[in-house]
Backbone as a ProteinNet text record, in pm:
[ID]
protein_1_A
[PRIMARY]
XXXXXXXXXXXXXXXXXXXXXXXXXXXXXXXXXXXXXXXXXXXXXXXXXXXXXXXXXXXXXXXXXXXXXXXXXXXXXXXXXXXXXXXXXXXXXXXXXXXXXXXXXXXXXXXX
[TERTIARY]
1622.7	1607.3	1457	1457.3	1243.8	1217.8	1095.8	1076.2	1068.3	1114.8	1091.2	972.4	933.2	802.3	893.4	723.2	776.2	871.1	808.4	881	996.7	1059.7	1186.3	1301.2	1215.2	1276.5	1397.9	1385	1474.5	1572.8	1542.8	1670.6	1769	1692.1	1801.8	1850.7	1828	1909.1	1994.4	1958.2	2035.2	2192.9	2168	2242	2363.8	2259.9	2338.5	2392	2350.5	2466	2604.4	2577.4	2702.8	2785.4	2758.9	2850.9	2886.5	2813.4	2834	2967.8	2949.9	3065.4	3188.7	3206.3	3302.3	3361.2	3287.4	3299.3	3473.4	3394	3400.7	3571.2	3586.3	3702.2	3801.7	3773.2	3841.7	3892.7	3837.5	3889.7	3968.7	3928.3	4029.6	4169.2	4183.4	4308.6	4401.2	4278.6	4353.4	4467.2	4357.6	4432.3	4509.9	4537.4	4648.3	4785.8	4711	4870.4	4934.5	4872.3	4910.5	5040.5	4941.5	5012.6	5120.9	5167.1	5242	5390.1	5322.5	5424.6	5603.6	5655.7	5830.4	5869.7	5941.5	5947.2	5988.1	6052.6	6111.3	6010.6	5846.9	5783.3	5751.9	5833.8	5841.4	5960.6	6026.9	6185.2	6134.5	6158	6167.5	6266.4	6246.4	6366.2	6338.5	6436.3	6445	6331.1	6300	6134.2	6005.4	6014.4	5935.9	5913	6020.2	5979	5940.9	5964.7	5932.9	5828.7	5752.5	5599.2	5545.2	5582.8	5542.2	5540.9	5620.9	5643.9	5616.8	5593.4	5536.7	5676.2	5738.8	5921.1	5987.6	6058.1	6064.5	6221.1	6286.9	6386.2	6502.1	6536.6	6651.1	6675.3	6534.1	6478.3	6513.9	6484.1	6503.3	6636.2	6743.6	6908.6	6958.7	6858.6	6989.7	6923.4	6807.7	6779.1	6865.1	6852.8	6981.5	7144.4	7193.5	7343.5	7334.9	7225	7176.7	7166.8	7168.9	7117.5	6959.1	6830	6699.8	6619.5	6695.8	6581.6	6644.5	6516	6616.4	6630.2	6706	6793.4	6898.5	6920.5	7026.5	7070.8	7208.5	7270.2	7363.3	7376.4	7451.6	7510.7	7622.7	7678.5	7633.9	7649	7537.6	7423.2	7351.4	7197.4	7153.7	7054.1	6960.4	6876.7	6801	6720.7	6624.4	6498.5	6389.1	6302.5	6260.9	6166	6056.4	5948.4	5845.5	5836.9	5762.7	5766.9	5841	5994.8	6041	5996.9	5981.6	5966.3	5832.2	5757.5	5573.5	5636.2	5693.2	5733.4	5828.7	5903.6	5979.1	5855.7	5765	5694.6	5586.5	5532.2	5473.7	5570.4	5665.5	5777.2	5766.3	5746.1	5710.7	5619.6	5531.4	5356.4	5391.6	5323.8	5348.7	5182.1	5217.3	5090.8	4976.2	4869.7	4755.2	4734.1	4713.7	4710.6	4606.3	4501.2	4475.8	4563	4641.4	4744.3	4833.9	4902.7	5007.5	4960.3	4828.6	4749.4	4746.1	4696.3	4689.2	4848.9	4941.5	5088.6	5116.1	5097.5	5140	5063.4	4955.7	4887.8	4935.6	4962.2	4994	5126.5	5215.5	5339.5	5303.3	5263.5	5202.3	5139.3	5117	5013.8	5110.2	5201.4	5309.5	5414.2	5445.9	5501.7	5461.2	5311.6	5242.4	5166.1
-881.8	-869.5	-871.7	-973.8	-990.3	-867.7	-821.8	-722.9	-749.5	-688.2	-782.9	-753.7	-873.4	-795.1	-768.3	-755.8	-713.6	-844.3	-947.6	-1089.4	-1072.8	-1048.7	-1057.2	-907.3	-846	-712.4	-798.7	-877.5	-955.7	-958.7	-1033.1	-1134.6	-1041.7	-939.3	-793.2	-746.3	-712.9	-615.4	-723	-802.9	-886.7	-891.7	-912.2	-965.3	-823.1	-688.1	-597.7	-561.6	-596.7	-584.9	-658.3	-747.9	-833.7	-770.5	-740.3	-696.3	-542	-480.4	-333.9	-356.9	-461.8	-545	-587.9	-680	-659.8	-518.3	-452.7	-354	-306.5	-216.3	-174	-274.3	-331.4	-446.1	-412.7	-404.4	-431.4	-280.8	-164.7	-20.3	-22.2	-66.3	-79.4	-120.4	-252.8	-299.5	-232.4	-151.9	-70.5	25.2	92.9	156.1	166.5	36.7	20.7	-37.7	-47.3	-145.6	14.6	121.5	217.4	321.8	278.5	363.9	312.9	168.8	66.5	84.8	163.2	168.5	218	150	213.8	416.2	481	601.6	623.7	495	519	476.3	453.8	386.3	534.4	626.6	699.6	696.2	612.5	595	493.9	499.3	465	390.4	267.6	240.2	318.1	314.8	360.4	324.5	207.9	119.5	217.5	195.8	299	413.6	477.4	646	661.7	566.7	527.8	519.5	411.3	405.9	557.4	626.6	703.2	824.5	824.7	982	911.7	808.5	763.4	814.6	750.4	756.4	666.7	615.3	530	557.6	392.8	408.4	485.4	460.2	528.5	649.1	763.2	912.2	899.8	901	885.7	918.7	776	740.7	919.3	924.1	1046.3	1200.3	1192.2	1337.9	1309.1	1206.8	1198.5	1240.4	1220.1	1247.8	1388.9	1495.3	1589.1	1665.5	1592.3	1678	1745.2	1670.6	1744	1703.4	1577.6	1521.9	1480.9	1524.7	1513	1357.5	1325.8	1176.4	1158.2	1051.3	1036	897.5	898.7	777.3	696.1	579.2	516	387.8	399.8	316.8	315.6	201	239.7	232.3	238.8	236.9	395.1	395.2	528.6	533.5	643.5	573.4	782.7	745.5	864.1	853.6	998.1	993.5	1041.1	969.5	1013.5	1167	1213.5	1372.9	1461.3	1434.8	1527.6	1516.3	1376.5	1387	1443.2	1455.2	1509	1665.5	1710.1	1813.1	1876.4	1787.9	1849.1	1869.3	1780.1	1761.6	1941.9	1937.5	2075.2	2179	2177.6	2297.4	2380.5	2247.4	2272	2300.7	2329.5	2360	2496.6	2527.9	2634.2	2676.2	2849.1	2927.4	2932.9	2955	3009.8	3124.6	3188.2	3357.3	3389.5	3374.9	3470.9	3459.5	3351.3	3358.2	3442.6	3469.1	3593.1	3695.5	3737.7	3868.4	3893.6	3771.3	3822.9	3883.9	3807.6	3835.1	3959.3	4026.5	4152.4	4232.3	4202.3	4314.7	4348.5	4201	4221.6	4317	4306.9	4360.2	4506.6	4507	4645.7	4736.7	4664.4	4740.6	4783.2	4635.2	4658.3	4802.9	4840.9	4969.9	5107.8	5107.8	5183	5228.5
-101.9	40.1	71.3	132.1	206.3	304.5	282.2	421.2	539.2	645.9	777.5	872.7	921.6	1041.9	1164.6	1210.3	1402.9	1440.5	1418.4	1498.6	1455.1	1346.5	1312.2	1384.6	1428.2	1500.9	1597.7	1700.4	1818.4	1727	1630.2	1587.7	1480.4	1468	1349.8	1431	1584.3	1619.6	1730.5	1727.3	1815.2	1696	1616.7	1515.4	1447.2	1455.4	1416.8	1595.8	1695.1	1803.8	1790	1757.8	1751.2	1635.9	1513.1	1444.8	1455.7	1544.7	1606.8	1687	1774	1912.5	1834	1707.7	1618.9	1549.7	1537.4	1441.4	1555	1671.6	1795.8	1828.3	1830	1868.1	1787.1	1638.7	1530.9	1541.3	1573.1	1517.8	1673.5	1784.8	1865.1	1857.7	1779.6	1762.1	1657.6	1559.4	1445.8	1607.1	1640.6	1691.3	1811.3	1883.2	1972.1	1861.6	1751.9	1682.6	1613.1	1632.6	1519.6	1631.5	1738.6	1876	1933	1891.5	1930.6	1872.7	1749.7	1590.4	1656.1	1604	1631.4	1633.9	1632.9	1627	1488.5	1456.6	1309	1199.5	1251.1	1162.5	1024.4	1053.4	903.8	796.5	863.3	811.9	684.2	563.2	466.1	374.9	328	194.6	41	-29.9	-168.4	-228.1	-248.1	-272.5	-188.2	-69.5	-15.4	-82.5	-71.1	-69.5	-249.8	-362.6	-521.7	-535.7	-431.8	-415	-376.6	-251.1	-213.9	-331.6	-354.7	-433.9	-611.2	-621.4	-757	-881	-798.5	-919.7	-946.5	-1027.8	-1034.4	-939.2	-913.2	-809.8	-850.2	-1003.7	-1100.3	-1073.2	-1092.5	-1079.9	-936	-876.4	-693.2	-669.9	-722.3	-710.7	-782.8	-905.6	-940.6	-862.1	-828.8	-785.5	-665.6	-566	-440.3	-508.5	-575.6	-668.9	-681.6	-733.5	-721.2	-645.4	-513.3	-397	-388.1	-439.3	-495.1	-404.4	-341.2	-246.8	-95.8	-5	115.8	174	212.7	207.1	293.4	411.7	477	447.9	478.8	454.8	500.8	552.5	644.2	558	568.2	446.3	345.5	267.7	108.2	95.6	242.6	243.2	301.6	184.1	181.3	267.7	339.1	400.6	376	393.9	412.2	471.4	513.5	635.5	545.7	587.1	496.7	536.9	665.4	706.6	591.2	593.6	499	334.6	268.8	157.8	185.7	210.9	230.2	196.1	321.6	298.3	170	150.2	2.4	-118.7	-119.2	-206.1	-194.9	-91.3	-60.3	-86.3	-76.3	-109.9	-246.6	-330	-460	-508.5	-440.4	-484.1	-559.7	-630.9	-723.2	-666.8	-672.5	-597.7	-655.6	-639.5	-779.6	-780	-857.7	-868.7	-828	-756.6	-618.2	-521.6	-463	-396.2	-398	-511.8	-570.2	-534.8	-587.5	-586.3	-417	-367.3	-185.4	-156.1	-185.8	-138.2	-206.1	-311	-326.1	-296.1	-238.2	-155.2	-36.2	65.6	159.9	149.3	55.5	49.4	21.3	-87.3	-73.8	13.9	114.5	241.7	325.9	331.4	454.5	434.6	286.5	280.2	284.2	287.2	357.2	475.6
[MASK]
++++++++++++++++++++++++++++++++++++++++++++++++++++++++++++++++++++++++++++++++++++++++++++++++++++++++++++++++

């Protein structure tokens, strides 16, 4: 990259306006197309929610047989809302022990 002088000042910022003016356009359309989205744009296929939750589709089919994962179904098609799998997934968080330690304090306080 050459250093630039004064003369070249016009033509840099002329130049970073214009791609400021793109920039500006482009995060606009991100976000009228995101606001546009269906109500069901969390509704999921079997493929979907495999990607999402990193399982393969097999693991998926039998934790649904299971009852492990939450899942609705309309004829022989599965279908998931991302929201809930997010949430099933947090369900399972296992605590860290200052966490524990806070909760049996609190419990402990509350009976006194």
């Amino acid at each position: 990259m050459k250093p630039f002088t004064f003369e070249d000042l016009p033509n840099i910022l002329g130049t970073l306006s214009m791609r400021m003016e793109n920039m500006e356009r482009l995060l606009k359309e991100i976000q009228q197309k995101q606001s546009a989205e269906p109500a069901d744009a969390g509704l999921m296929s079997i493929i979907e929610a495999s990607k999402l939750l990193k399982l393969s589709v097999a693991t998926i089919y039998s934790k649904v047989c299971r009852n492990e994962i939450p899942v609705s179904k309309q004829g022989k098609k599965l279908y998931f809302l991302r929201s809930e799998l997010l949430d099933w997934i947090k369900a399972g968080r296992i605590k860290t022990v200052n966490e524990m330690r806070q909760e049996v304090d609190k419990r402990f306080k509350s009976q006194f």
